[in-house]
GROMACS .gro file of C-alpha atoms in nm:
model
  470
    1MET     CA    1  -0.461   0.036  -2.821
    2SER     CA    2  -0.744   0.091  -2.577
    3ALA     CA    3  -0.786  -0.101  -2.243
    4ALA     CA    4  -1.074  -0.309  -2.374
    5ASP     CA    5  -0.868  -0.413  -2.666
    6LEU     CA    6  -0.570  -0.504  -2.462
    7LEU     CA    7  -0.804  -0.689  -2.201
    8ALA     CA    8  -0.934  -0.912  -2.494
    9ARG     CA    9  -0.605  -0.966  -2.631
   10GLN     CA   10  -0.448  -1.076  -2.300
   11ARG     CA   11  -0.748  -1.276  -2.189
   12ALA     CA   12  -0.691  -1.493  -2.522
   13ALA     CA   13  -0.316  -1.541  -2.457
   14PHE     CA   14  -0.391  -1.650  -2.108
   15ALA     CA   15  -0.638  -1.902  -2.206
   16ALA     CA   16  -0.384  -2.036  -2.433
   17ALA     CA   17  -0.139  -2.051  -2.164
   18PRO     CA   18  -0.302  -2.022  -1.820
   19ARG     CA   19  -0.025  -2.170  -1.590
   20PRO     CA   20   0.314  -2.036  -1.667
   21ASP     CA   21   0.606  -2.232  -1.471
   22ALA     CA   22   0.830  -2.053  -1.213
   23ALA     CA   23   1.110  -2.024  -1.505
   24ALA     CA   24   0.867  -1.814  -1.721
   25ARG     CA   25   0.773  -1.591  -1.424
   26ARG     CA   26   1.119  -1.540  -1.313
   27ALA     CA   27   1.219  -1.448  -1.664
   28ALA     CA   28   0.931  -1.202  -1.686
   29LEU     CA   29   1.052  -1.034  -1.364
   30ALA     CA   30   1.408  -1.036  -1.482
   31ALA     CA   31   1.306  -0.863  -1.826
   32LEU     CA   32   1.122  -0.604  -1.597
   33ALA     CA   33   1.421  -0.545  -1.392
   34ARG     CA   34   1.649  -0.502  -1.716
   35ALA     CA   35   1.403  -0.271  -1.888
   36ILE     CA   36   1.385  -0.036  -1.552
   37ARG     CA   37   1.780  -0.044  -1.544
   38ALA     CA   38   1.790   0.059  -1.918
   39HIS     CA   39   1.525   0.346  -1.856
   40GLU     CA   40   1.655   0.474  -1.517
   41ALA     CA   41   1.784   0.804  -1.642
   42ALA     CA   42   1.463   0.872  -1.860
   43LEU     CA   43   1.232   0.777  -1.553
   44ILE     CA   44   1.437   1.001  -1.314
   45ALA     CA   45   1.410   1.290  -1.543
   46ALA     CA   46   1.043   1.244  -1.612
   47VAL     CA   47   0.960   1.241  -1.263
   48ASP     CA   48   1.158   1.554  -1.201
   49GLN     CA   49   0.970   1.723  -1.474
   50ASP     CA   50   0.632   1.637  -1.375
   51PHE     CA   51   0.719   1.750  -1.023
   52GLY     CA   52   0.893   2.056  -1.145
   53GLY     CA   53   1.176   1.953  -0.932
   54ARG     CA   54   1.254   1.635  -0.742
   55PRO     CA   55   1.592   1.533  -0.630
   56ALA     CA   56   1.725   1.224  -0.837
   57ALA     CA   57   1.843   1.068  -0.512
   58GLU     CA   58   1.486   1.100  -0.386
   59THR     CA   59   1.362   0.924  -0.675
   60GLN     CA   60   1.632   0.654  -0.660
   61ALA     CA   61   1.596   0.600  -0.304
   62LEU     CA   62   1.218   0.594  -0.262
   63GLU     CA   63   1.104   0.431  -0.616
   64LEU     CA   64   1.380   0.247  -0.774
   65VAL     CA   65   1.567   0.068  -0.486
   66PRO     CA   66   1.225  -0.050  -0.341
   67LEU     CA   67   1.119  -0.174  -0.689
   68TYR     CA   68   1.445  -0.349  -0.758
   69ALA     CA   69   1.418  -0.514  -0.392
   70GLN     CA   70   1.058  -0.632  -0.465
   71ILE     CA   71   1.153  -0.777  -0.789
   72ALA     CA   72   1.449  -0.968  -0.637
   73HIS     CA   73   1.228  -1.081  -0.333
   74ALA     CA   74   0.977  -1.225  -0.570
   75ARG     CA   75   1.223  -1.410  -0.788
   76ARG     CA   76   1.398  -1.560  -0.485
   77HIS     CA   77   1.077  -1.692  -0.320
   78LEU     CA   78   0.874  -1.764  -0.614
   79ALA     CA   79   0.926  -2.155  -0.611
   80ARG     CA   80   0.824  -2.176  -0.246
   81TRP     CA   81   0.512  -1.951  -0.304
   82MET     CA   82   0.396  -2.174  -0.606
   83ARG     CA   83   0.443  -2.495  -0.413
   84ARG     CA   84   0.130  -2.705  -0.327
   85ARG     CA   85   0.053  -2.729   0.039
   86VAL     CA   86  -0.111  -3.043   0.198
   87ALA     CA   87  -0.431  -2.966   0.377
   88GLY     CA   88  -0.603  -3.300   0.463
   89SER     CA   89  -0.891  -3.341   0.698
   90PRO     CA   90  -0.870  -3.664   0.927
   91PHE     CA   91  -1.265  -3.703   0.897
   92LEU     CA   92  -1.210  -3.761   0.531
   93TRP     CA   93  -0.928  -4.020   0.545
   94PRO     CA   94  -0.784  -4.168   0.306
   95ALA     CA   95  -0.882  -3.888   0.067
   96ARG     CA   96  -0.602  -3.634   0.004
   97ALA     CA   97  -0.629  -3.279   0.007
   98PHE     CA   98  -0.411  -2.987  -0.111
   99TRP     CA   99  -0.426  -2.621  -0.207
  100GLU     CA  100  -0.237  -2.434  -0.474
  101TYR     CA  101  -0.232  -2.057  -0.600
  102GLN     CA  102  -0.377  -2.027  -0.951
  103PRO     CA  103  -0.326  -1.715  -1.156
  104LEU     CA  104  -0.658  -1.514  -1.183
  105GLY     CA  105  -0.598  -1.408  -1.568
  106VAL     CA  106  -0.553  -1.029  -1.647
  107VAL     CA  107  -0.482  -0.782  -1.375
  108GLY     CA  108  -0.540  -0.390  -1.430
  109VAL     CA  109  -0.332  -0.149  -1.246
  110ILE     CA  110  -0.419   0.225  -1.205
  111GLY     CA  111  -0.106   0.385  -1.062
  112ALA     CA  112  -0.057   0.720  -0.862
  113TRP     CA  113   0.111   1.025  -0.927
  114ASN     CA  114   0.302   1.057  -0.615
  115TYR     CA  115   0.532   0.781  -0.664
  116PRO     CA  116   0.456   0.722  -1.027
  117ILE     CA  117   0.713   0.463  -1.098
  118LEU     CA  118   0.706   0.229  -0.774
  119LEU     CA  119   0.308   0.255  -0.742
  120THR     CA  120   0.252   0.166  -1.108
  121LEU     CA  121   0.523  -0.113  -1.154
  122GLY     CA  122   0.513  -0.237  -0.789
  123PRO     CA  123   0.176  -0.408  -0.804
  124ALA     CA  124   0.253  -0.554  -1.154
  125VAL     CA  125   0.566  -0.718  -1.006
  126GLU     CA  126   0.359  -0.961  -0.782
  127ALA     CA  127   0.075  -0.985  -1.053
  128LEU     CA  128   0.360  -1.120  -1.293
  129ALA     CA  129   0.504  -1.354  -1.034
  130ALA     CA  130   0.160  -1.509  -0.981
  131GLY     CA  131   0.151  -1.579  -1.329
  132ASN     CA  132  -0.106  -1.314  -1.457
  133ARG     CA  133  -0.106  -1.085  -1.763
  134VAL     CA  134  -0.110  -0.713  -1.655
  135VAL     CA  135  -0.228  -0.375  -1.810
  136LEU     CA  136  -0.106  -0.048  -1.658
  137LYS     CA  137  -0.278   0.294  -1.636
  138PRO     CA  138   0.000   0.561  -1.516
  139SER     CA  139  -0.137   0.860  -1.353
  140GLU     CA  140  -0.249   1.133  -1.591
  141LEU     CA  141  -0.120   1.396  -1.321
  142ALA     CA  142   0.234   1.273  -1.413
  143PRO     CA  143   0.215   1.258  -1.787
  144ARG     CA  144   0.596   1.246  -1.865
  145THR     CA  145   0.636   0.980  -1.640
  146ALA     CA  146   0.352   0.810  -1.784
  147GLU     CA  147   0.506   0.808  -2.132
  148ALA     CA  148   0.840   0.697  -1.996
  149LEU     CA  149   0.666   0.386  -1.847
  150ALA     CA  150   0.509   0.316  -2.168
  151ALA     CA  151   0.807   0.323  -2.365
  152LEU     CA  152   0.982   0.098  -2.098
  153VAL     CA  153   0.705  -0.161  -2.105
  154SER     CA  154   0.651  -0.173  -2.492
  155GLY     CA  155   1.014  -0.210  -2.543
  156ALA     CA  156   1.047  -0.506  -2.309
  157PHE     CA  157   0.713  -0.693  -2.343
  158PRO     CA  158   0.463  -0.813  -2.597
  159PRO     CA  159   0.131  -0.633  -2.540
  160GLU     CA  160  -0.017  -0.993  -2.478
  161GLN     CA  161   0.179  -1.008  -2.150
  162LEU     CA  162   0.247  -0.639  -2.011
  163ALA     CA  163   0.104  -0.334  -2.156
  164THR     CA  164   0.032   0.035  -2.075
  165VAL     CA  165  -0.280   0.259  -2.153
  166THR     CA  166  -0.191   0.639  -2.115
  167GLY     CA  167  -0.456   0.924  -2.110
  168GLY     CA  168  -0.665   1.165  -1.901
  169VAL     CA  169  -0.964   1.120  -1.655
  170ASP     CA  170  -1.183   0.957  -1.932
  171VAL     CA  171  -0.937   0.698  -2.010
  172ALA     CA  172  -0.891   0.621  -1.636
  173ARG     CA  173  -1.270   0.578  -1.603
  174ASP     CA  174  -1.296   0.352  -1.888
  175PHE     CA  175  -1.007   0.147  -1.765
  176SER     CA  176  -1.193   0.089  -1.426
  177ALA     CA  177  -1.501   0.000  -1.593
  178GLN     CA  178  -1.326  -0.311  -1.780
  179PRO     CA  179  -1.407  -0.642  -1.642
  180TRP     CA  180  -1.048  -0.732  -1.533
  181ASP     CA  181  -0.981  -1.036  -1.315
  182HIS     CA  182  -0.850  -0.791  -1.049
  183LEU     CA  183  -0.811  -0.440  -1.056
  184VAL     CA  184  -0.560  -0.223  -0.825
  185PHE     CA  185  -0.586   0.138  -0.768
  186THR     CA  186  -0.382   0.365  -0.579
  187GLY     CA  187  -0.488   0.712  -0.497
  188SER     CA  188  -0.749   0.917  -0.288
  189THR     CA  189  -1.033   0.781  -0.108
  190ARG     CA  190  -1.260   0.989  -0.302
  191VAL     CA  191  -1.164   0.839  -0.633
  192GLY     CA  192  -1.125   0.510  -0.474
  193ARG     CA  193  -1.492   0.493  -0.410
  194GLU     CA  194  -1.561   0.586  -0.797
  195VAL     CA  195  -1.317   0.309  -0.881
  196MET     CA  196  -1.494   0.034  -0.663
  197ALA     CA  197  -1.819   0.154  -0.804
  198ALA     CA  198  -1.721   0.112  -1.141
  199ALA     CA  199  -1.562  -0.232  -1.073
  200ALA     CA  200  -1.876  -0.358  -0.874
  201ARG     CA  201  -2.061  -0.350  -1.194
  202ASN     CA  202  -1.845  -0.634  -1.321
  203LEU     CA  203  -1.793  -0.794  -0.986
  204THR     CA  204  -1.445  -0.731  -1.027
  205PRO     CA  205  -1.238  -0.791  -0.703
  206VAL     CA  206  -1.033  -0.468  -0.623
  207THR     CA  207  -0.718  -0.378  -0.429
  208LEU     CA  208  -0.771  -0.011  -0.304
  209GLU     CA  209  -0.458   0.169  -0.160
  210LEU     CA  210  -0.590   0.492  -0.033
  211GLY     CA  211  -0.483   0.753   0.207
  212GLY     CA  212  -0.616   0.895   0.504
  213LYS     CA  213  -0.476   1.105   0.804
  214SER     CA  214  -0.197   0.876   0.940
  215PRO     CA  215  -0.130   0.988   1.307
  216ALA     CA  216   0.201   0.987   1.489
  217ILE     CA  217   0.175   0.961   1.882
  218LEU     CA  218   0.468   1.082   2.102
  219HIS     CA  219   0.449   0.953   2.439
  220GLU     CA  220   0.562   1.165   2.747
  221SER     CA  221   0.876   0.945   2.781
  222ALA     CA  222   0.979   0.963   2.421
  223ASP     CA  223   1.317   1.045   2.323
  224LEU     CA  224   1.219   1.396   2.160
  225PRO     CA  225   1.540   1.465   1.939
  226ARG     CA  226   1.540   1.121   1.799
  227SER     CA  227   1.168   1.098   1.762
  228VAL     CA  228   1.106   1.435   1.594
  229ALA     CA  229   1.409   1.391   1.362
  230ARG     CA  230   1.251   1.066   1.224
  231LEU     CA  231   0.918   1.205   1.226
  232MET     CA  232   0.998   1.511   1.025
  233THR     CA  233   1.219   1.290   0.765
  234GLY     CA  234   0.929   1.080   0.689
  235LYS     CA  235   0.697   1.394   0.674
  236LEU     CA  236   0.923   1.562   0.423
  237TYR     CA  237   1.012   1.279   0.187
  238ASN     CA  238   0.859   1.389  -0.150
  239ALA     CA  239   0.751   1.716   0.033
  240GLY     CA  240   0.489   1.521   0.222
  241GLN     CA  241   0.327   1.389  -0.093
  242THR     CA  242   0.332   1.037   0.037
  243CYS     CA  243   0.022   0.820   0.131
  244VAL     CA  244   0.198   0.716   0.459
  245ALA     CA  245   0.336   1.046   0.547
  246PRO     CA  246   0.249   1.125   0.916
  247ASP     CA  247  -0.044   1.351   0.867
  248TYR     CA  248  -0.062   1.478   1.216
  249ALA     CA  249   0.120   1.443   1.553
  250LEU     CA  250  -0.036   1.407   1.906
  251VAL     CA  251   0.197   1.553   2.152
  252PRO     CA  252   0.171   1.626   2.543
  253PRO     CA  253   0.095   1.991   2.584
  254GLY     CA  254   0.410   2.042   2.813
  255ARG     CA  255   0.640   1.917   2.506
  256ILE     CA  256   0.502   2.103   2.220
  257ALA     CA  257   0.768   2.393   2.256
  258ALA     CA  258   1.055   2.142   2.274
  259PHE     CA  259   0.875   1.956   1.959
  260GLU     CA  260   0.885   2.270   1.779
  261ALA     CA  261   1.232   2.357   1.841
  262GLU     CA  262   1.345   1.999   1.734
  263ALA     CA  263   1.151   2.023   1.420
  264ALA     CA  264   1.326   2.334   1.315
  265ARG     CA  265   1.661   2.159   1.386
  266ALA     CA  266   1.561   1.846   1.202
  267VAL     CA  267   1.463   2.069   0.876
  268ALA     CA  268   1.789   2.262   0.931
  269ARG     CA  269   1.996   1.933   0.932
  270LEU     CA  270   1.787   1.783   0.628
  271TYR     CA  271   1.824   2.105   0.414
  272PRO     CA  272   2.119   2.285   0.531
  273LYS     CA  273   2.134   2.494   0.204
  274GLY     CA  274   1.778   2.569   0.234
  275LEU     CA  275   1.500   2.467   0.014
  276GLY     CA  276   1.681   2.428  -0.291
  277ALA     CA  277   1.755   2.130  -0.525
  278ASP     CA  278   1.717   1.890  -0.230
  279TYR     CA  279   1.349   1.963  -0.167
  280THR     CA  280   1.070   1.829  -0.365
  281ARG     CA  281   0.838   2.060  -0.532
  282ILE     CA  282   0.447   2.039  -0.526
  283VAL     CA  283   0.307   1.847  -0.822
  284SER     CA  284   0.069   2.123  -0.956
  285ASP     CA  285  -0.043   2.483  -0.891
  286GLY     CA  286  -0.361   2.355  -0.779
  287HIS     CA  287  -0.219   2.120  -0.514
  288LEU     CA  288  -0.007   2.423  -0.402
  289THR     CA  289  -0.308   2.655  -0.377
  290ARG     CA  290  -0.497   2.398  -0.159
  291LEU     CA  291  -0.212   2.342   0.078
  292ARG     CA  292  -0.199   2.719   0.141
  293ASP     CA  293  -0.563   2.768   0.182
  294LEU     CA  294  -0.557   2.474   0.438
  295VAL     CA  295  -0.299   2.658   0.647
  296ALA     CA  296  -0.460   3.007   0.597
  297ASP     CA  297  -0.779   2.861   0.711
  298ALA     CA  298  -0.630   2.683   1.028
  299GLY     CA  299  -0.470   3.018   1.104
  300ARG     CA  300  -0.798   3.226   1.095
  301ARG     CA  301  -0.947   2.955   1.324
  302GLY     CA  302  -0.692   3.034   1.595
  303ALA     CA  303  -0.409   2.781   1.519
  304ARG     CA  304  -0.063   2.917   1.533
  305VAL     CA  305   0.139   2.865   1.199
  306VAL     CA  306   0.521   2.812   1.216
  307GLU     CA  307   0.708   2.802   0.904
  308LEU     CA  308   1.028   2.592   0.965
  309ALA     CA  309   1.230   2.717   0.679
  310PRO     CA  310   1.204   3.022   0.436
  311VAL     CA  311   1.130   3.017   0.063
  312PRO     CA  312   1.441   3.130  -0.104
  313PRO     CA  313   1.394   3.484  -0.243
  314GLY     CA  314   1.313   3.461  -0.613
  315ALA     CA  315   1.288   3.091  -0.606
  316ASN     CA  316   1.119   2.923  -0.913
  317GLY     CA  317   0.885   2.635  -0.876
  318ARG     CA  318   0.590   2.532  -0.650
  319ILE     CA  319   0.768   2.536  -0.296
  320MET     CA  320   0.563   2.490   0.000
  321PRO     CA  321   0.793   2.531   0.306
  322PRO     CA  322   0.801   2.277   0.602
  323THR     CA  323   0.530   2.417   0.831
  324LEU     CA  324   0.384   2.332   1.162
  325VAL     CA  325   0.029   2.420   1.257
  326ILE     CA  326   0.001   2.416   1.635
  327ASP     CA  327  -0.328   2.332   1.811
  328PRO     CA  328  -0.545   2.336   1.523
  329ASP     CA  329  -0.947   2.336   1.518
  330PRO     CA  330  -1.039   1.947   1.505
  331ASP     CA  331  -1.318   2.042   1.285
  332SER     CA  332  -1.102   2.244   1.024
  333PRO     CA  333  -1.048   2.121   0.676
  334LEU     CA  334  -0.688   2.075   0.780
  335MET     CA  335  -0.780   1.811   1.018
  336ARG     CA  336  -1.058   1.654   0.810
  337GLU     CA  337  -0.892   1.613   0.471
  338GLU     CA  338  -0.549   1.416   0.412
  339ILE     CA  339  -0.301   1.713   0.372
  340PHE     CA  340  -0.044   1.546   0.106
  341GLY     CA  341   0.210   1.805   0.156
  342PRO     CA  342   0.476   1.934   0.406
  343VAL     CA  343   0.223   2.064   0.668
  344LEU     CA  344   0.216   1.889   1.003
  345PRO     CA  345  -0.059   1.970   1.260
  346VAL     CA  346   0.051   1.918   1.617
  347VAL     CA  347  -0.228   1.845   1.839
  348PRO     CA  348  -0.210   1.850   2.224
  349ALA     CA  349  -0.293   1.528   2.386
  350GLU     CA  350  -0.264   1.520   2.758
  351THR     CA  351  -0.234   1.141   2.801
  352LEU     CA  352  -0.187   0.833   2.590
  353ASP     CA  353  -0.549   0.747   2.650
  354ALA     CA  354  -0.645   1.094   2.510
  355ALA     CA  355  -0.426   1.048   2.197
  356LEU     CA  356  -0.566   0.693   2.145
  357ALA     CA  357  -0.925   0.838   2.200
  358PHE     CA  358  -0.861   1.124   1.913
  359VAL     CA  359  -0.733   0.845   1.666
  360ASN     CA  360  -1.010   0.616   1.729
  361ALA     CA  361  -1.279   0.871   1.677
  362ARG     CA  362  -1.176   0.910   1.324
  363PRO     CA  363  -1.151   0.684   1.019
  364ARG     CA  364  -0.901   0.417   1.028
  365PRO     CA  365  -0.558   0.538   0.880
  366LEU     CA  366  -0.328   0.375   0.647
  367ALA     CA  367  -0.046   0.404   0.880
  368LEU     CA  368  -0.001   0.481   1.259
  369TYR     CA  369   0.329   0.568   1.409
  370TYR     CA  370   0.411   0.554   1.786
  371PHE     CA  371   0.726   0.683   1.970
  372ASP     CA  372   0.784   0.519   2.298
  373ASP     CA  373   1.043   0.242   2.406
  374ASP     CA  374   0.812   0.080   2.665
  375ARG     CA  375   0.705  -0.245   2.509
  376GLY     CA  376   0.398  -0.277   2.737
  377ARG     CA  377   0.263   0.050   2.588
  378GLN     CA  378   0.370  -0.025   2.264
  379ASP     CA  379   0.168  -0.350   2.285
  380GLU     CA  380  -0.128  -0.159   2.436
  381VAL     CA  381  -0.133   0.086   2.126
  382LEU     CA  382  -0.149  -0.203   1.876
  383ALA     CA  383  -0.425  -0.366   2.082
  384ARG     CA  384  -0.620  -0.015   2.099
  385THR     CA  385  -0.606   0.104   1.743
  386MET     CA  386  -0.670  -0.031   1.388
  387SER     CA  387  -0.471   0.086   1.100
  388GLY     CA  388  -0.337  -0.043   0.768
  389GLY     CA  389   0.024  -0.070   0.905
  390VAL     CA  390   0.248   0.055   1.191
  391THR     CA  391   0.606   0.166   1.271
  392LEU     CA  392   0.722   0.193   1.615
  393ASN     CA  393   0.982   0.447   1.671
  394ASP     CA  394   0.994   0.583   1.309
  395THR     CA  395   0.796   0.646   1.012
  396ILE     CA  396   0.716   0.495   0.680
  397PHE     CA  397   0.956   0.226   0.654
  398HIS     CA  398   0.725  -0.069   0.730
  399LEU     CA  399   0.661  -0.033   0.358
  400ALA     CA  400   1.007  -0.138   0.294
  401GLN     CA  401   0.959  -0.464   0.476
  402LEU     CA  402   0.892  -0.688   0.188
  403ASN     CA  403   0.761  -0.982   0.410
  404LEU     CA  404   0.469  -0.767   0.536
  405PRO     CA  405   0.169  -0.668   0.345
  406PHE     CA  406   0.107  -0.329   0.249
  407GLY     CA  407  -0.239  -0.219   0.250
  408GLY     CA  408  -0.525  -0.016   0.433
  409VAL     CA  409  -0.841  -0.099   0.611
  410GLY     CA  410  -1.152   0.089   0.631
  411ASP     CA  411  -1.160   0.433   0.458
  412SER     CA  412  -0.780   0.373   0.372
  413GLY     CA  413  -0.843   0.102   0.143
  414MET     CA  414  -0.893  -0.265   0.115
  415GLY     CA  415  -0.655  -0.579   0.020
  416ALA     CA  416  -0.274  -0.591   0.020
  417TYR     CA  417   0.027  -0.650  -0.150
  418HIS     CA  418   0.423  -0.696  -0.115
  419GLY     CA  419   0.579  -1.036  -0.111
  420LEU     CA  420   0.370  -1.329  -0.048
  421ASP     CA  421   0.059  -1.139   0.023
  422GLY     CA  422   0.073  -0.972  -0.309
  423PHE     CA  423   0.135  -1.314  -0.502
  424ALA     CA  424  -0.175  -1.435  -0.298
  425GLN     CA  425  -0.381  -1.133  -0.360
  426PHE     CA  426  -0.336  -1.185  -0.734
  427SER     CA  427  -0.412  -1.558  -0.718
  428LYS     CA  428  -0.700  -1.797  -0.660
  429LYS     CA  429  -0.599  -1.993  -0.354
  430ARG     CA  430  -0.786  -2.300  -0.513
  431PRO     CA  431  -0.854  -2.626  -0.297
  432VAL     CA  432  -0.844  -2.964  -0.441
  433MET     CA  433  -0.951  -3.301  -0.280
  434VAL     CA  434  -0.845  -3.631  -0.444
  435GLN     CA  435  -1.062  -3.912  -0.331
  436ALA     CA  436  -0.888  -4.246  -0.273
  437ARG     CA  437  -1.012  -4.568  -0.452
  438TRP     CA  438  -1.195  -4.706  -0.164
  439ALA     CA  439  -1.353  -4.398   0.024
  440GLY     CA  440  -1.450  -4.389   0.375
  441THR     CA  441  -1.739  -4.143   0.271
  442ALA     CA  442  -1.915  -4.446   0.125
  443LEU     CA  443  -2.007  -4.488   0.512
  444VAL     CA  444  -2.198  -4.186   0.565
  445ARG     CA  445  -2.474  -4.174   0.305
  446PRO     CA  446  -2.828  -4.331   0.293
  447PRO     CA  447  -2.988  -4.563   0.355
  448TRP     CA  448  -2.887  -4.478   0.720
  449GLY     CA  449  -3.001  -4.775   0.915
  450ALA     CA  450  -2.673  -4.910   1.078
  451ARG     CA  451  -2.485  -4.616   0.921
  452GLY     CA  452  -2.687  -4.382   1.143
  453ARG     CA  453  -2.499  -4.538   1.447
  454LEU     CA  454  -2.176  -4.471   1.272
  455VAL     CA  455  -2.266  -4.106   1.242
  456GLY     CA  456  -2.339  -4.100   1.590
  457THR     CA  457  -2.000  -4.228   1.678
  458LEU     CA  458  -1.844  -3.972   1.434
  459LEU     CA  459  -2.064  -3.675   1.590
  460ALA     CA  460  -1.948  -3.791   1.966
  461ALA     CA  461  -1.579  -3.777   1.853
  462ALA     CA  462  -1.635  -3.438   1.677
  463ARG     CA  463  -1.783  -3.322   2.002
  464ARG     CA  464  -1.498  -3.406   2.214
  465LEU     CA  465  -1.236  -3.267   1.964
  466ALA     CA  466  -1.424  -2.933   1.956
  467GLY     CA  467  -1.438  -2.910   2.361
  468ALA     CA  468  -1.809  -2.970   2.368
  469GLY     CA  469  -1.785  -3.285   2.579
  470ARG     CA  470  -2.101  -3.519   2.579
   0.00000   0.00000   0.00000
């Protein structure tokens, strides 16, 4: 069934039942959790095949555990999120006012290939919690996972509630051109612009979770062994194919040699048996070639390239070794494009001011990481930078905080989801005023005459409350 057919079918179903209660929404989320549980083995195997090698534990830890946690969080907080909130204004007393979250209707979700389970089903969790119907378009770059997700969904839900469309780029373009009530896209900034342009023709609101070059700043005082171990762990999850992976590190020049040594030790601890079964492969030959070309170009421009672990002799699969690129040309493709792989440029930054200037001269990133125990400097970094999210003294894990929104800013995206923010994103926060039988507003309408003096009294009171005085 096409995206257009599913949209029409779900829109008709939504019109017939536009406000599902909390019990129905919890039941839908529980059904999703049970379906994921029943298909866990198939999903893990599909991801492994799509990547040509990804450890089952990595898929479990980085996709399934967060997804179950997201579902549990939504089910636990749903009744509070749905509660009407009083929002009366004293100047309109005795009228009552409140606001409530109303489902938008039908939400389209275009998933990503790098975390094809979490980034496809994750937005659906809060869209379902908000009372919507949902159509999914998994990434065509992870085709086996797309088919596994389609089997999961079709076995657990009627197509009027949750459905999947699979196919290539043409299907994805058609999907983004449909008049959804909301559209979610996770992927590159380049494709995000295309999705937004297609959605604009229907005035479809969008949530764009894009990427960018997320910096990691190490202060002169940072605990280097601890900081580098955490930085390299975040960089090498999924072989760096993570939208919030640290894209480059800003390091005081005098600490670069020590940074390099700690990075090598960190890789040796993470992969004591070498780059074998515990190390994720690059998703395609094209992506692997691109990464190698970025590193080679940086080397030709004068950067020093350091491979932190050898590719095993005769190894099968698309292995890109953990690689540092020391002092790259700031204008090189490596420093202009999102890397999306296990390559970490290390950029000298004499001072914190220099590091912040370097970050602020570039598009706003999806994530920012700062390593320093000093609270004052932490606050200074927060005040002087803008990014989608921040983790201090670690990387990536702000995404697992379900009470915090996940989303970008500027080139790294717009909108956010996770927890209440996701519930609100896929809802209309609808204001309602209930006028009283005897309304004070009857005193502020023509003919003005004596009522004009009452308006003057109200104006004087409003001035005083606003701090405008007389």
